[in-house]
Amino acid sequence: MIKVRILGFDYAFATAITGVIDLLSTAGTAWNYFAGRNMEPKFDVQLATREGRAIRCLNNIVIQAHCGFEQIGAADVILVPSIGGDVDKALDTNRDLIEVLKAYASGGTQIISNCTGAFFLAEAGILDGRKATTHWAHAERFKARYPGVQLVPEQLITTDGQVFCSGGGTAWFDMALYLIELYIDHETAIESAKAMVLDTGRHSQLSYFATHHNKYHSDETVKAVQEWIDEHYAEDFSLAWLAEQYAMSPRTLIRRFKTATGESPLAYLQTVRIEVAKKFLEVSAQTIAEITQRVGYEDVSSFSKMFKRKVGLSPREYRGRFSKATL
């Protein structure tokens, strides 16, 4: 059996622990039971904590541990769940967990994080120079704290050598299904998803991004440009004209904007327009052509292609999934 140990801590996200335990533990059993076949468990999954103590998760959910960190022994997979409380506090009060991660990573054990659990991996130095993902809302903070990590928050799952990361919230089940396919086979992963009634078609968390423009910088002029774009996103203006309004050349504006935000003014404008379009798709009955014009574009086809590239869904697909009328 594949030995998986989850490292638990206070204020973790409970379902990122219990959900993984349930899904992996029933791989090879739940579907077989429904189908009248012999049950063959594939994973040995346990929760390990400091001294084997119970942990109090987010929302005061208490979970009993199976063992202490020192009792883990050999393991195939070490998994860190989401941080449900304050990230800095979790890192400061769980230095022993970080040391456990370092020890197992140096021994070649597969290390996995879910959502904000990636902060623990980065703090342990395991993600240096590697590709990783985390919850989209923590992406800018993560990038600032760990510049040596290749963060790709738009991806639901990243794999880089022995280190895997999954994105926000319930992405634990995507990772668990991925592990079942990796260690067992595709058929068992599909059967597990069917038994638990889980959607296997998720590949990106782009469509869940909220308006989260990067204003966490000290360039007040660039902030002013961003605020102007936020208000005038639908207008037709040139980069040269915009730069002139702030007494800069276009080249200087691009350079300062990229230094402050990590993207160009054009990319920022596109992001704002996409976010506004998403809101219209969610709450209004306007046609896609009407929304295209309202956010500053003329060609529906070009806008739809850009929308799908950035969001992962076409405007029509996005409306079908997130429109208030369908919720």
CSV table of C-alpha atoms in Angstrom, one decimal:
chain,number,residue,atom,x,y,z
A,1,MET,CA,0.0,0.0,0.0
A,2,ILE,CA,1.1,3.6,-0.7
A,3,LYS,CA,2.0,5.2,2.6
A,4,VAL,CA,0.7,8.8,2.8
A,5,ARG,CA,1.2,11.0,5.8
A,6,ILE,CA,-0.6,14.4,6.2
A,7,LEU,CA,1.1,16.9,8.5
A,8,GLY,CA,-1.5,18.5,10.6
A,9,PHE,CA,-1.4,21.8,12.6
A,10,ASP,CA,-3.8,24.1,14.4
A,11,TYR,CA,-6.0,26.3,12.1
A,12,ALA,CA,-5.6,24.0,9.1
A,13,PHE,CA,-8.5,23.7,6.7
A,14,ALA,CA,-10.3,20.6,7.9
A,15,THR,CA,-11.6,19.3,4.6
A,16,ALA,CA,-8.1,19.4,3.1
A,17,ILE,CA,-7.3,16.8,5.7
A,18,THR,CA,-10.4,14.7,6.0
A,19,GLY,CA,-11.3,14.9,2.3
A,20,VAL,CA,-7.9,13.6,1.3
A,21,ILE,CA,-8.0,10.8,3.9
A,22,ASP,CA,-11.5,9.7,2.7
A,23,LEU,CA,-10.8,9.9,-1.0
A,24,LEU,CA,-7.4,8.1,-0.9
A,25,SER,CA,-8.5,5.5,1.7
A,26,THR,CA,-11.5,4.5,-0.4
A,27,ALA,CA,-9.6,4.2,-3.7
A,28,GLY,CA,-10.1,0.6,-4.8
A,29,THR,CA,-12.8,0.0,-2.3
A,30,ALA,CA,-15.8,2.3,-2.7
A,31,TRP,CA,-16.4,1.7,-6.4
A,32,ASN,CA,-15.6,-2.0,-6.0
A,33,TYR,CA,-18.2,-2.2,-3.3
A,34,PHE,CA,-20.9,-0.6,-5.4
A,35,ALA,CA,-19.9,-2.9,-8.3
A,36,GLY,CA,-20.0,-6.0,-6.2
A,37,ARG,CA,-16.2,-6.6,-6.6
A,38,ASN,CA,-13.5,-7.5,-4.1
A,39,MET,CA,-12.4,-4.4,-2.2
A,40,GLU,CA,-8.7,-3.7,-2.5
A,41,PRO,CA,-7.5,-0.6,-0.6
A,42,LYS,CA,-4.5,1.1,-2.2
A,43,PHE,CA,-3.4,3.8,0.2
A,44,ASP,CA,-2.5,3.9,3.9
A,45,VAL,CA,-3.3,7.4,4.9
A,46,GLN,CA,-2.7,8.9,8.4
A,47,LEU,CA,-2.7,12.3,10.0
A,48,ALA,CA,0.6,13.1,11.9
A,49,THR,CA,0.8,16.0,14.3
A,50,ARG,CA,3.2,17.4,16.9
A,51,GLU,CA,3.4,14.7,19.6
A,52,GLY,CA,0.3,13.0,18.1
A,53,ARG,CA,-2.0,15.6,19.7
A,54,ALA,CA,-5.4,16.5,18.3
A,55,ILE,CA,-5.5,19.7,16.2
A,56,ARG,CA,-8.1,22.4,16.2
A,57,CYS,CA,-8.8,23.3,12.6
A,58,LEU,CA,-10.5,26.4,11.2
A,59,ASN,CA,-14.1,26.8,12.5
A,60,ASN,CA,-13.2,25.0,15.8
A,61,ILE,CA,-13.3,21.5,14.1
A,62,VAL,CA,-11.1,19.2,16.2
A,63,ILE,CA,-9.4,16.2,14.5
A,64,GLN,CA,-7.6,13.4,16.3
A,65,ALA,CA,-4.2,12.4,15.0
A,66,HIS,CA,-3.1,8.9,14.1
A,67,CYS,CA,0.6,9.5,15.2
A,68,GLY,CA,3.2,12.1,16.0
A,69,PHE,CA,5.8,13.5,13.6
A,70,GLU,CA,8.5,11.4,15.1
A,71,GLN,CA,6.4,8.2,14.5
A,72,ILE,CA,6.0,8.7,10.7
A,73,GLY,CA,8.9,6.6,9.7
A,74,ALA,CA,9.3,5.7,6.0
A,75,ALA,CA,6.6,7.3,3.8
A,76,ASP,CA,5.9,7.5,0.1
A,77,VAL,CA,4.1,10.9,0.3
A,78,ILE,CA,4.2,13.7,2.8
A,79,LEU,CA,1.2,16.1,2.3
A,80,VAL,CA,0.7,19.6,3.8
A,81,PRO,CA,-3.0,20.8,3.9
A,82,SER,CA,-4.2,24.4,3.5
A,83,ILE,CA,-3.5,27.0,6.2
A,84,GLY,CA,-7.0,28.1,7.3
A,85,GLY,CA,-5.8,30.9,9.7
A,86,ASP,CA,-3.1,33.5,9.6
A,87,VAL,CA,-0.3,32.4,7.4
A,88,ASP,CA,2.5,34.2,9.2
A,89,LYS,CA,1.3,32.8,12.6
A,90,ALA,CA,1.1,29.3,11.2
A,91,LEU,CA,4.7,29.5,9.9
A,92,ASP,CA,6.0,30.9,13.1
A,93,THR,CA,4.3,28.4,15.4
A,94,ASN,CA,5.1,25.3,13.3
A,95,ARG,CA,8.8,25.3,12.8
A,96,ASP,CA,9.0,21.6,13.7
A,97,LEU,CA,6.7,20.9,10.8
A,98,ILE,CA,9.0,22.8,8.5
A,99,GLU,CA,11.9,20.7,9.8
A,100,VAL,CA,10.0,17.5,9.1
A,101,LEU,CA,9.5,18.7,5.5
A,102,LYS,CA,13.2,19.5,5.1
A,103,ALA,CA,14.1,16.0,6.3
A,104,TYR,CA,11.8,14.1,4.1
A,105,ALA,CA,12.5,16.3,1.0
A,106,SER,CA,16.2,15.7,1.4
A,107,GLY,CA,15.5,11.9,1.5
A,108,GLY,CA,13.7,12.0,-1.8
A,109,THR,CA,10.1,11.6,-0.5
A,110,GLN,CA,7.4,13.0,-2.6
A,111,ILE,CA,6.2,16.3,-1.0
A,112,ILE,CA,2.8,17.8,-1.8
A,113,SER,CA,0.9,20.9,-0.7
A,114,ASN,CA,-2.6,22.0,-1.0
A,115,CYS,CA,-3.5,25.7,-1.4
A,116,THR,CA,-1.7,27.9,1.1
A,117,GLY,CA,0.1,24.8,2.4
A,118,ALA,CA,2.6,25.8,-0.3
A,119,PHE,CA,3.9,28.5,2.1
A,120,PHE,CA,5.3,25.7,4.3
A,121,LEU,CA,7.1,24.2,1.4
A,122,ALA,CA,8.5,27.5,0.3
A,123,GLU,CA,9.6,28.3,3.9
A,124,ALA,CA,11.4,25.0,4.0
A,125,GLY,CA,13.3,25.9,0.8
A,126,ILE,CA,11.8,23.0,-1.0
A,127,LEU,CA,10.2,25.2,-3.8
A,128,ASP,CA,13.4,27.2,-4.6
A,129,GLY,CA,13.8,27.2,-8.4
A,130,ARG,CA,10.7,25.0,-8.8
A,131,LYS,CA,7.3,25.6,-10.3
A,132,ALA,CA,4.4,25.9,-7.8
A,133,THR,CA,0.9,27.1,-7.3
A,134,THR,CA,-1.2,28.3,-4.4
A,135,HIS,CA,-4.6,30.0,-3.8
A,136,TRP,CA,-5.0,32.9,-6.3
A,137,ALA,CA,-5.8,35.4,-3.5
A,138,HIS,CA,-2.4,34.8,-1.9
A,139,ALA,CA,-0.3,34.8,-5.1
A,140,GLU,CA,1.1,38.3,-4.8
A,141,ARG,CA,2.0,37.8,-1.2
A,142,PHE,CA,3.7,34.5,-2.0
A,143,LYS,CA,5.7,36.0,-4.9
A,144,ALA,CA,6.9,38.9,-2.7
A,145,ARG,CA,8.0,36.5,0.1
A,146,TYR,CA,9.5,33.8,-2.1
A,147,PRO,CA,10.9,35.4,-5.3
A,148,GLY,CA,12.9,32.3,-6.0
A,149,VAL,CA,9.8,30.2,-6.6
A,150,GLN,CA,8.3,29.9,-10.1
A,151,LEU,CA,4.7,30.6,-9.1
A,152,VAL,CA,2.0,29.9,-11.6
A,153,PRO,CA,-1.2,30.6,-9.7
A,154,GLU,CA,-3.4,30.1,-12.8
A,155,GLN,CA,-2.6,26.3,-12.7
A,156,LEU,CA,-4.7,24.0,-10.5
A,157,ILE,CA,-1.9,21.5,-10.1
A,158,THR,CA,1.9,21.9,-10.6
A,159,THR,CA,4.5,19.1,-10.7
A,160,ASP,CA,8.2,19.7,-10.5
A,161,GLY,CA,10.3,16.6,-9.7
A,162,GLN,CA,9.3,15.2,-6.4
A,163,VAL,CA,7.2,18.3,-5.4
A,164,PHE,CA,3.6,18.7,-6.3
A,165,CYS,CA,1.3,21.6,-5.4
A,166,SER,CA,-2.5,22.1,-5.9
A,167,GLY,CA,-4.3,25.4,-6.0
A,168,GLY,CA,-7.0,26.9,-3.8
A,169,GLY,CA,-9.6,25.5,-1.6
A,170,THR,CA,-11.1,22.2,-2.8
A,171,ALA,CA,-8.2,21.5,-5.2
A,172,TRP,CA,-7.2,18.8,-2.7
A,173,PHE,CA,-9.6,16.4,-4.4
A,174,ASP,CA,-8.0,17.1,-7.8
A,175,MET,CA,-4.6,16.3,-6.3
A,176,ALA,CA,-5.9,13.2,-4.6
A,177,LEU,CA,-7.4,11.9,-7.9
A,178,TYR,CA,-4.1,12.8,-9.6
A,179,LEU,CA,-2.2,10.7,-7.0
A,180,ILE,CA,-4.6,7.7,-7.5
A,181,GLU,CA,-3.9,7.9,-11.3
A,182,LEU,CA,-0.2,8.3,-10.7
A,183,TYR,CA,0.3,5.5,-8.2
A,184,ILE,CA,-2.5,3.1,-9.3
A,185,ASP,CA,-4.0,3.7,-12.7
A,186,HIS,CA,-6.4,6.0,-14.7
A,187,GLU,CA,-9.3,3.6,-14.3
A,188,THR,CA,-9.1,3.6,-10.5
A,189,ALA,CA,-9.0,7.4,-10.5
A,190,ILE,CA,-12.1,7.6,-12.6
A,191,GLU,CA,-13.9,5.0,-10.5
A,192,SER,CA,-13.0,6.9,-7.4
A,193,ALA,CA,-14.3,10.2,-8.8
A,194,LYS,CA,-17.6,8.4,-9.8
A,195,ALA,CA,-18.0,6.8,-6.4
A,196,MET,CA,-17.5,10.3,-4.7
A,197,VAL,CA,-19.5,12.1,-7.5
A,198,LEU,CA,-16.5,14.4,-8.3
A,199,ASP,CA,-15.9,16.5,-11.4
A,200,THR,CA,-12.7,15.3,-13.1
A,201,GLY,CA,-12.7,18.1,-15.7
A,202,ARG,CA,-11.0,20.9,-13.8
A,203,HIS,CA,-7.6,22.0,-15.0
A,204,SER,CA,-7.3,25.7,-14.0
A,205,GLN,CA,-8.3,28.1,-11.3
A,206,LEU,CA,-8.3,31.1,-13.7
A,207,SER,CA,-12.1,31.3,-13.8
A,208,TYR,CA,-12.1,31.7,-10.0
A,209,PHE,CA,-9.8,34.8,-9.9
A,210,ALA,CA,-11.4,37.8,-8.3
A,211,THR,CA,-10.5,41.4,-9.2
A,212,HIS,CA,-7.1,41.3,-7.6
A,213,HIS,CA,-5.0,43.9,-9.3
A,214,ASN,CA,-1.5,44.4,-7.9
A,215,LYS,CA,-1.4,47.7,-6.1
A,216,TYR,CA,1.0,46.4,-3.4
A,217,HIS,CA,3.9,48.6,-4.5
A,218,SER,CA,5.3,52.0,-3.6
A,219,ASP,CA,5.2,53.8,-7.0
A,220,GLU,CA,2.4,56.3,-6.4
A,221,THR,CA,2.4,57.5,-10.1
A,222,VAL,CA,1.8,53.9,-11.3
A,223,LYS,CA,-1.0,53.6,-8.7
A,224,ALA,CA,-2.5,56.7,-10.2
A,225,VAL,CA,-2.3,55.3,-13.7
A,226,GLN,CA,-3.9,52.0,-12.4
A,227,GLU,CA,-6.7,53.9,-10.8
A,228,TRP,CA,-7.3,55.9,-14.0
A,229,ILE,CA,-7.5,52.7,-16.0
A,230,ASP,CA,-9.9,51.2,-13.4
A,231,GLU,CA,-12.3,54.1,-14.1
A,232,HIS,CA,-11.8,54.6,-17.9
A,233,TYR,CA,-11.2,51.0,-19.1
A,234,ALA,CA,-13.9,51.2,-21.8
A,235,GLU,CA,-12.4,54.3,-23.4
A,236,ASP,CA,-10.3,54.3,-26.5
A,237,PHE,CA,-6.9,55.8,-25.7
A,238,SER,CA,-3.3,55.3,-26.7
A,239,LEU,CA,-0.3,54.4,-24.6
A,240,ALA,CA,1.4,57.6,-25.8
A,241,TRP,CA,-1.5,59.7,-24.7
A,242,LEU,CA,-1.7,58.0,-21.3
A,243,ALA,CA,2.1,58.4,-20.7
A,244,GLU,CA,1.8,62.1,-21.6
A,245,GLN,CA,-0.9,62.7,-19.0
A,246,TYR,CA,1.7,61.6,-16.3
A,247,ALA,CA,4.6,63.4,-17.8
A,248,MET,CA,6.4,60.3,-19.0
A,249,SER,CA,7.5,58.8,-22.3
A,250,PRO,CA,5.7,55.6,-23.3
A,251,ARG,CA,8.9,53.6,-22.7
A,252,THR,CA,9.3,55.1,-19.2
A,253,LEU,CA,5.7,54.3,-18.4
A,254,ILE,CA,6.1,50.7,-19.5
A,255,ARG,CA,9.3,50.2,-17.6
A,256,ARG,CA,7.9,51.7,-14.3
A,257,PHE,CA,4.6,49.9,-14.7
A,258,LYS,CA,6.3,46.5,-15.1
A,259,THR,CA,8.7,47.2,-12.3
A,260,ALA,CA,5.9,48.0,-9.9
A,261,THR,CA,3.2,45.5,-11.0
A,262,GLY,CA,5.0,42.8,-13.0
A,263,GLU,CA,3.0,43.5,-16.1
A,264,SER,CA,2.6,46.0,-18.9
A,265,PRO,CA,-0.1,48.8,-18.9
A,266,LEU,CA,-1.8,46.9,-21.8
A,267,ALA,CA,-1.9,43.6,-19.9
A,268,TYR,CA,-3.3,45.5,-16.9
A,269,LEU,CA,-6.0,47.1,-19.0
A,270,GLN,CA,-6.9,43.7,-20.5
A,271,THR,CA,-7.2,42.2,-17.0
A,272,VAL,CA,-9.5,45.0,-15.8
A,273,ARG,CA,-11.7,44.6,-18.9
A,274,ILE,CA,-11.9,40.9,-18.4
A,275,GLU,CA,-12.9,41.3,-14.7
A,276,VAL,CA,-15.6,43.8,-15.6
A,277,ALA,CA,-16.8,41.5,-18.4
A,278,LYS,CA,-17.0,38.6,-15.9
A,279,LYS,CA,-19.2,40.7,-13.6
A,280,PHE,CA,-21.6,41.5,-16.5
A,281,LEU,CA,-21.7,37.8,-17.5
A,282,GLU,CA,-22.6,36.9,-13.9
A,283,VAL,CA,-25.3,39.4,-13.2
A,284,SER,CA,-26.7,40.8,-16.5
A,285,ALA,CA,-28.8,39.5,-19.4
A,286,GLN,CA,-26.7,41.5,-21.9
A,287,THR,CA,-25.5,39.6,-25.0
A,288,ILE,CA,-21.8,38.8,-25.3
A,289,ALA,CA,-21.6,41.3,-28.2
A,290,GLU,CA,-23.1,44.0,-25.9
A,291,ILE,CA,-20.7,43.2,-23.1
A,292,THR,CA,-17.8,43.2,-25.6
A,293,GLN,CA,-18.5,46.8,-26.5
A,294,ARG,CA,-19.2,47.9,-22.9
A,295,VAL,CA,-15.7,46.8,-21.8
A,296,GLY,CA,-14.0,48.6,-24.7
A,297,TYR,CA,-13.7,46.0,-27.5
A,298,GLU,CA,-15.3,46.0,-31.0
A,299,ASP,CA,-14.6,42.5,-32.3
A,300,VAL,CA,-16.5,39.8,-30.4
A,301,SER,CA,-14.4,36.9,-31.8
A,302,SER,CA,-11.1,38.5,-30.7
A,303,PHE,CA,-12.5,39.4,-27.3
A,304,SER,CA,-13.9,35.8,-26.8
A,305,LYS,CA,-10.5,34.3,-27.7
A,306,MET,CA,-8.7,36.6,-25.3
A,307,PHE,CA,-11.3,35.9,-22.6
A,308,LYS,CA,-10.8,32.1,-22.9
A,309,ARG,CA,-7.0,32.4,-22.9
A,310,LYS,CA,-7.1,34.4,-19.7
A,311,VAL,CA,-10.0,32.8,-17.9
A,312,GLY,CA,-9.9,29.2,-19.2
A,313,LEU,CA,-13.5,29.4,-20.3
A,314,SER,CA,-15.3,31.1,-23.2
A,315,PRO,CA,-17.7,33.9,-22.2
A,316,ARG,CA,-20.6,31.6,-22.9
A,317,GLU,CA,-19.1,28.8,-20.8
A,318,TYR,CA,-18.3,31.3,-18.0
A,319,ARG,CA,-21.9,32.6,-18.0
A,320,GLY,CA,-23.2,29.1,-17.9
A,321,ARG,CA,-21.2,28.2,-14.8
A,322,PHE,CA,-21.3,31.5,-12.8
A,323,SER,CA,-24.4,33.4,-13.9
A,324,LYS,CA,-26.6,34.3,-10.9
A,325,ALA,CA,-29.5,32.8,-12.9
A,326,THR,CA,-27.9,29.4,-12.9
A,327,LEU,CA,-26.8,29.3,-9.2
